Coordinates of C-alpha atoms in Angstrom, one line a residue:
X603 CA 0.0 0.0 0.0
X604 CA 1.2 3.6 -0.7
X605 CA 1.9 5.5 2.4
X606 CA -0.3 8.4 1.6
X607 CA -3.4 8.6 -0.6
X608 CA -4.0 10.9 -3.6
X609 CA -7.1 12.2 -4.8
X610 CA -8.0 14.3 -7.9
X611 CA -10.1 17.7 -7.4
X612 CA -11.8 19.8 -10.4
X613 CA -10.8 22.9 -9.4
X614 CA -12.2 25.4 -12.4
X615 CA -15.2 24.9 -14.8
X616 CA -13.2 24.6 -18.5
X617 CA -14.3 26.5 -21.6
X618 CA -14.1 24.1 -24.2
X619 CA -11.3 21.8 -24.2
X620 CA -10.6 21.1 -20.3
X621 CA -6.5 21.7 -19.6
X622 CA -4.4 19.8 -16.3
X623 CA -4.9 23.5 -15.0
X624 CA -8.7 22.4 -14.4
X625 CA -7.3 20.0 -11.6
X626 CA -5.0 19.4 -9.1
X627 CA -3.4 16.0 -7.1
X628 CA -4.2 16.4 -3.5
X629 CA -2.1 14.5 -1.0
X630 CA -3.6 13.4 2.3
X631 CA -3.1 10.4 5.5
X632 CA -4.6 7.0 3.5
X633 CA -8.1 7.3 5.6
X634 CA -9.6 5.0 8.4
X635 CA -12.6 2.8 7.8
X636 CA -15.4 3.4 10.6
X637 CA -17.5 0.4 11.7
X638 CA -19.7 -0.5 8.7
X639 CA -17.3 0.9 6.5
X640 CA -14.1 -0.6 4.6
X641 CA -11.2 1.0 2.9
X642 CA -10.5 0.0 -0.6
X643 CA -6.9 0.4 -2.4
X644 CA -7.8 1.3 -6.0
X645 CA -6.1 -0.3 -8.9
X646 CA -8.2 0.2 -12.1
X647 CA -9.9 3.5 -13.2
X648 CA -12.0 3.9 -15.6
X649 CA -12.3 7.8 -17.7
X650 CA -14.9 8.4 -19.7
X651 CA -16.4 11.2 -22.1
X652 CA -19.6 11.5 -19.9
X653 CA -16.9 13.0 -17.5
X654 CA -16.6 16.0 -19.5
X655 CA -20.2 16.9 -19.4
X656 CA -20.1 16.3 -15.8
X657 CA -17.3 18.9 -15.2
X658 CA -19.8 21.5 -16.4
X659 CA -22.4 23.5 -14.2
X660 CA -24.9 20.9 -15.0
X661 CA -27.6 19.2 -12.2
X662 CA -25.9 16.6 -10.7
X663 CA -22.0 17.7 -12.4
X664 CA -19.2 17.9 -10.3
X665 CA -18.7 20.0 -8.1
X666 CA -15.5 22.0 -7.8
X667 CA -12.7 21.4 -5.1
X668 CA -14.1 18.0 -4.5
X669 CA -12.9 14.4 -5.3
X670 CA -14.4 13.5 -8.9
X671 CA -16.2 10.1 -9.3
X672 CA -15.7 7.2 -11.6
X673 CA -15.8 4.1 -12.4
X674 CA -13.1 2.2 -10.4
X675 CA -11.7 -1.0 -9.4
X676 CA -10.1 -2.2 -6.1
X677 CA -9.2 -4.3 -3.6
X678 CA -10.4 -3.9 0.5
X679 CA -7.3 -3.7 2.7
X680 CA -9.2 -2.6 5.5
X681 CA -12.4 -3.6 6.9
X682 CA -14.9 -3.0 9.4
X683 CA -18.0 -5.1 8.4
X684 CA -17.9 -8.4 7.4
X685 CA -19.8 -7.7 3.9
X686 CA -16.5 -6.5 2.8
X687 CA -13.8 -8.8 4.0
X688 CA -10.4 -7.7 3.0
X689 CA -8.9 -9.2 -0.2
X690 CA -12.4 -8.8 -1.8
X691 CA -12.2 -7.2 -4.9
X692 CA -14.8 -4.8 -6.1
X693 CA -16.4 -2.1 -8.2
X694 CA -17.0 1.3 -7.1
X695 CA -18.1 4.9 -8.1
X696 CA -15.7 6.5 -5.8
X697 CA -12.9 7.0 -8.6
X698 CA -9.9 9.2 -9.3
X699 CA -8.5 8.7 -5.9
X700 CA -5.9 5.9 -4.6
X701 CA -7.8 5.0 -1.8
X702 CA -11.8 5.2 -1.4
X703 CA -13.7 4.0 1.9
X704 CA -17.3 2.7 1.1
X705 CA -19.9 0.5 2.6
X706 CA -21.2 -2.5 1.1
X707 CA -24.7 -0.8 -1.1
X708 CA -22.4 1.4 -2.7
X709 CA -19.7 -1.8 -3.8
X710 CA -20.6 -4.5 -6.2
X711 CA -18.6 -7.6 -5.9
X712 CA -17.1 -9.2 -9.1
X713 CA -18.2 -12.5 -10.6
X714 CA -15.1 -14.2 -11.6
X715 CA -14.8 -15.9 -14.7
X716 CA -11.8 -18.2 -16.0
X717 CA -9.8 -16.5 -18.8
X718 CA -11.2 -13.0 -17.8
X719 CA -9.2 -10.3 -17.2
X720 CA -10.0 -7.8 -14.3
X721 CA -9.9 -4.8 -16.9
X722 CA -12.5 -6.5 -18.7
X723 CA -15.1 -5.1 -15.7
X724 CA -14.2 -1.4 -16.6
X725 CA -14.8 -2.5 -20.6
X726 CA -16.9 -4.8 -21.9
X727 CA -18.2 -5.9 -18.7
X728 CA -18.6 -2.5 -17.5
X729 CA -21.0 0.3 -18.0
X730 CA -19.4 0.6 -21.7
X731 CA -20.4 -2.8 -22.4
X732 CA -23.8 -2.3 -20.6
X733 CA -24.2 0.9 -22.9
X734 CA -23.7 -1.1 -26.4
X735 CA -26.1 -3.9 -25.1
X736 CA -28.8 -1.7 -24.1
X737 CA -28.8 0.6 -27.1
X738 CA -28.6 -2.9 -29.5
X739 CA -30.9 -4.8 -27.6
X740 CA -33.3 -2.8 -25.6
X741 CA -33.3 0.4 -27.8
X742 CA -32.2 -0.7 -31.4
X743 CA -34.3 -3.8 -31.0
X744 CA -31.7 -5.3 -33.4
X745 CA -33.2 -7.6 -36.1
X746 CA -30.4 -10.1 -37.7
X747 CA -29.5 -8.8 -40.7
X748 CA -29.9 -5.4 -39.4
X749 CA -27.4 -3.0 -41.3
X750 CA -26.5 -0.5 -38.7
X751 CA -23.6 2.8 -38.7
X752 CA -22.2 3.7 -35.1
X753 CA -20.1 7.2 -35.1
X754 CA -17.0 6.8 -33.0
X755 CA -16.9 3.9 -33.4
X756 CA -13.0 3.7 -32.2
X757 CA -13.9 4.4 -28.9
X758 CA -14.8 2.3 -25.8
X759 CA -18.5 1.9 -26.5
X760 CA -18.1 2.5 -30.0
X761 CA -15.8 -0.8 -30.6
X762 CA -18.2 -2.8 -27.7
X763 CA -21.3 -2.0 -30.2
X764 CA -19.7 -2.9 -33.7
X765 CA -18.2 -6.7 -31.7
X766 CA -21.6 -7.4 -29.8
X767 CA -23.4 -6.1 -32.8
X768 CA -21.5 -9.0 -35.1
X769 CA -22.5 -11.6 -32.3
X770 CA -25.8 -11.1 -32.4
X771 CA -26.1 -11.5 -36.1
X772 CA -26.0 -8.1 -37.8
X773 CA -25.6 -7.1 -41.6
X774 CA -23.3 -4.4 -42.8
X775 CA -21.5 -2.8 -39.9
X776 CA -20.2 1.0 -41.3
X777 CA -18.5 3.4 -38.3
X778 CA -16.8 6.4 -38.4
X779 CA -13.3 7.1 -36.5
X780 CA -10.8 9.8 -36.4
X781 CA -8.2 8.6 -38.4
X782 CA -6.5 6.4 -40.6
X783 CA -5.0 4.2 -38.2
X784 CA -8.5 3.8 -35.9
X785 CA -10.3 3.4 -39.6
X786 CA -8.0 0.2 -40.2
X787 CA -8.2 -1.1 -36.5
X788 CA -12.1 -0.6 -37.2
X789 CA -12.1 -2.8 -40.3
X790 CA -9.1 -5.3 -39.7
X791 CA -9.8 -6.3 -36.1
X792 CA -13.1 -5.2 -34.3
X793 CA -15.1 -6.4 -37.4
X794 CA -16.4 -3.7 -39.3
X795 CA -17.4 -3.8 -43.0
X796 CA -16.4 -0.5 -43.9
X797 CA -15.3 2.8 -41.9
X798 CA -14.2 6.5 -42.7
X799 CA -12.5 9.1 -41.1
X800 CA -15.1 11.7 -40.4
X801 CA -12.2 14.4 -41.1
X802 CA -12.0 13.4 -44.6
X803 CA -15.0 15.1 -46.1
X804 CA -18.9 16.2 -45.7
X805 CA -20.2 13.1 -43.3
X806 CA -23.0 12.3 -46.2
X807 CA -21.0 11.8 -49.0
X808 CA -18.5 9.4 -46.7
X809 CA -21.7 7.7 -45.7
X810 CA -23.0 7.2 -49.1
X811 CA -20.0 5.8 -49.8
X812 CA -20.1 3.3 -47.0
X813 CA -23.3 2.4 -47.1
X814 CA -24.7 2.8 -50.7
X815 CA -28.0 0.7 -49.9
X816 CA -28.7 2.8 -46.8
X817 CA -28.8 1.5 -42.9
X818 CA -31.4 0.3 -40.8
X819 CA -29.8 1.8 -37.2
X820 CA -27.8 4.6 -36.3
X821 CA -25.5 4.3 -32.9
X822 CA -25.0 7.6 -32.6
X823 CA -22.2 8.7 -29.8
X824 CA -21.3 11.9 -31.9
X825 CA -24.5 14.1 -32.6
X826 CA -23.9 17.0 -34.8
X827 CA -23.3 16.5 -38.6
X828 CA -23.0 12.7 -38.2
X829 CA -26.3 12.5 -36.9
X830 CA -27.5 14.8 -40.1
X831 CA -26.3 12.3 -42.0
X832 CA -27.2 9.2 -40.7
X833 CA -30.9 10.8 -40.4
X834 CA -30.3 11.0 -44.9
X835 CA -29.6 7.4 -45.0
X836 CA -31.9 5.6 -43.1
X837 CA -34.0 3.1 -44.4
X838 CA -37.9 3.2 -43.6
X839 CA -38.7 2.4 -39.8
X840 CA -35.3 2.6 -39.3
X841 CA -33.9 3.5 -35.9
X842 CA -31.5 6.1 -34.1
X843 CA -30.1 5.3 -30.7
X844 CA -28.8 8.3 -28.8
X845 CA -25.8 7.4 -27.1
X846 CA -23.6 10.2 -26.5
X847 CA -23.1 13.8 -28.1
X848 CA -18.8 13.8 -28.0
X849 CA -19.0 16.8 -31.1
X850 CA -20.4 19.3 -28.4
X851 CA -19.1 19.0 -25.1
X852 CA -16.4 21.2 -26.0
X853 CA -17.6 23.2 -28.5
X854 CA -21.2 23.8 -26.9
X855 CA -21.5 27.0 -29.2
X856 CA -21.0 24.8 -32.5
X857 CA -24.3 24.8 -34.7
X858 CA -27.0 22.2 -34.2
X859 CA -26.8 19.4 -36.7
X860 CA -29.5 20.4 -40.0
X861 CA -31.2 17.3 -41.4
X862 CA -34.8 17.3 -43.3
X863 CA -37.5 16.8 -40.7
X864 CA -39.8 14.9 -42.6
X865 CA -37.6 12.1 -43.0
X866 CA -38.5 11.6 -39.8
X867 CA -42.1 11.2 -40.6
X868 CA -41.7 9.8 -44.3
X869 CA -39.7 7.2 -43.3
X870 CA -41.5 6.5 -39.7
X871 CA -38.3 6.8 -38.0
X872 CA -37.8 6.1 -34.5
X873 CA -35.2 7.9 -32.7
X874 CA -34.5 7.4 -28.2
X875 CA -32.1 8.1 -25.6
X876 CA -31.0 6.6 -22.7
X877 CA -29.2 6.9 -19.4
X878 CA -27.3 3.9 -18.8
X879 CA -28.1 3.6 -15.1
X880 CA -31.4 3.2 -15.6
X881 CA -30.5 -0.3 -17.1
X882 CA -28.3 -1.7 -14.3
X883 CA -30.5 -4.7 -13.9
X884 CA -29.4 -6.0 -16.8
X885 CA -25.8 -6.5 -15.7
X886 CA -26.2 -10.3 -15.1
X887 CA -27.5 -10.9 -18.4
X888 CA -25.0 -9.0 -20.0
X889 CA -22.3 -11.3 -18.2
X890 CA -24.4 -14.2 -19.3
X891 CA -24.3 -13.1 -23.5
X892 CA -20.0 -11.5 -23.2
X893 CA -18.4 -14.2 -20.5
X894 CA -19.0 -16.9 -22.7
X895 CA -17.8 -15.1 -25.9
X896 CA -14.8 -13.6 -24.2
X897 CA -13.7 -17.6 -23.0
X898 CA -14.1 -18.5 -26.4
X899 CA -12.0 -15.4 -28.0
X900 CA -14.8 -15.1 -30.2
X901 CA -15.4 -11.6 -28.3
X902 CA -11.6 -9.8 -28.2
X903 CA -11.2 -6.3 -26.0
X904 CA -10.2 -3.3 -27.1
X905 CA -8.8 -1.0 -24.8
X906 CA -5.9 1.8 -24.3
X907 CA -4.4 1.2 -21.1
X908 CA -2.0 3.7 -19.1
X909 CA -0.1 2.7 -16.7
X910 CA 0.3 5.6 -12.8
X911 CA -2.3 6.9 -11.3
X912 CA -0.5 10.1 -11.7
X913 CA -1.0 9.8 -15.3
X914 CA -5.3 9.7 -15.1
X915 CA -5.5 13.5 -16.2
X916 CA -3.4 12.9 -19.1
X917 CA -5.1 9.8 -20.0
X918 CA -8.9 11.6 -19.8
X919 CA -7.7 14.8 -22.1
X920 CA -5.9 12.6 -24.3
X921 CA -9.5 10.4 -24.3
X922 CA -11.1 13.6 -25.3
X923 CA -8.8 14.2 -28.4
X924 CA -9.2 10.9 -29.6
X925 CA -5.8 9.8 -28.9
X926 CA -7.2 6.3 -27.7
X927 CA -8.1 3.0 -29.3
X928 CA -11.4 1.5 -27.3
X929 CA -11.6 1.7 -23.7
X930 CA -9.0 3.8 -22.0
X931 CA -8.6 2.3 -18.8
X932 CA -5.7 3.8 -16.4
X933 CA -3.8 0.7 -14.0
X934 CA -2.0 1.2 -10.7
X935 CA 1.7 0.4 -11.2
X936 CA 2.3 -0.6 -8.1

């Protein structure tokens, strides 16, 4: 164990892009459990774009000059209740921070499975594999055969959707990426049919190209003109799941996206959001369709992993600018 414990503040709200000046390491005593309680040593943190919406004055944001939350992973070295016995590994909200005490609602306790790698919990497992699920299965309703386009599709829930989407029998799988390099990982390892680099040219036209015959769902992480596009191309009762909207949390001044309305109604589109956390009871099932897949290797991960906890501000801006592959994931070298 570390002989003091290190937590990460927001300390300013950021206009656009957020900078390391928006935060600051705070050192402190490592912290002891009261009764009920049980103190965990962190060693798997999870950053995620939702993070950046959070770090504006939004209901329920962060709030400045206090620890940040996230999606964690760690092991109890101290306990005080016997629901948490030390050794126990578990999952947690109280992220960016070596050391986190919790009591045992606000834990869940890993499942573990032969062959599966703890990372795999902050990935497929986790809420970005829960995200990709629900939208194909609960808010898609994916068909086989479906043909279906996800925008960032490089990204943590974007690679999750296009290799869960392929399990459960979809058609033509199209994405878009940021460049070259995530446009060949795209097509030679997660599975995709075709993919462009949305920098390359007006989204329609790379679309078109992509998907001559049109798509039947839209995963749509990105908003803006991707979301313009995909709205052009969909087929009749074809369907939009609302993900994420990555092109404006740090631009929130860029135009909205301009697509014809009445394709809406013309083609009986459906289009739906969702908060992931209002799905959480589906976390079993979604170990009982991945685990299985993941033994197999049919199901492979995808993830960008950085190594110091000193290094989690880095690796969240550097998630922001796209300079990851899948899930970034930052591990305790200790």
């Amino acid at each position: 164990m570390t002989e003091n414990a290190i937590t990460v503040l927001q300390t300013a709200r950021p206009h656009g892009f957020p900078t390391t000046k928006d935060f600051v390491f705070v050192e402190s005593a490592i912290p002891d459990p009261a009764v009920g309680n049980a103190l965990v040593e962190n060693l798997y943190w999870s950053v995620d774009p939702y993070h950046r919406e959070m770090m504006d004055d939004v209901p329920g944001g962060f709030a400045l000059h206090t620890p940040l939350e996230g999606r964690t992973l760690g092991r109890v070295v101290a306990s005080r209740t016997p629901e948490l016995p030390e050794g126990e590994i578990v999952f947690h909200r109280q992220g960016w921070r070596t050391h986190s005490v919790v009591r045992a609602e606000e834990i869940r306790k890993l499942p573990r499975f032969d062959g599966v790698p703890l990372t795999a919990y902050l990935s497929v497992l986790g809420g970005t594999g829960l995200t990709a699920y629900v939208g194909l299965t609960r808010i898609a309703r994916l068909r086989e055969g479906d043909d279906l386009f996800v925008s960032a599709a490089a990204g943590g829930v974007g690679t999750a959707t296009g290799r869960f989407a392929r399990l459960l029998g979809a058609g033509r799988l199209v994405g878009s990426a940021g460049s070259a390099a995530k446009v060949h990982h795209l097509t030679r390892e997660v599975g995709y049919d075709a993919a462009f680099d949305y920098r390359d040219g007006p989204a329609a036209e790379l679309l078109a190209k992509a998907a001559p015959n049109g798509i039947d769902v839209f995963v749509d992480n990105v908003g803006g003109e991707q979301l313009a596009a995909a709205v052009g191309a969909l087929r009749e009762f074809g369907r939009i799941v609302r993900i994420g909207t990555i092109s404006r949390y740090n631009t929130p001044d860029a135009r909205p996206p301009h697509f014809n309305y009445s394709d809406i109604v013309e083609k009986s589109l459906r289009m739906e959001g969702f908060l992931v956390s209002n799905y959480r009871d589906l976390q079993d099932e979604l170990y009982e369709f991945a685990v299985p897949h993941l033994q197999s290797g049919r199901l492979a991960l995808d993830q960008t992993v950085v190594d110091g906890f000193e290094h989690i501000v880095d690796a969240f801006l550097g998630m922001l600018h796209g300079k990851n592959t899948g899930k970034i994931i930052v591990r305790d070298q200790a």
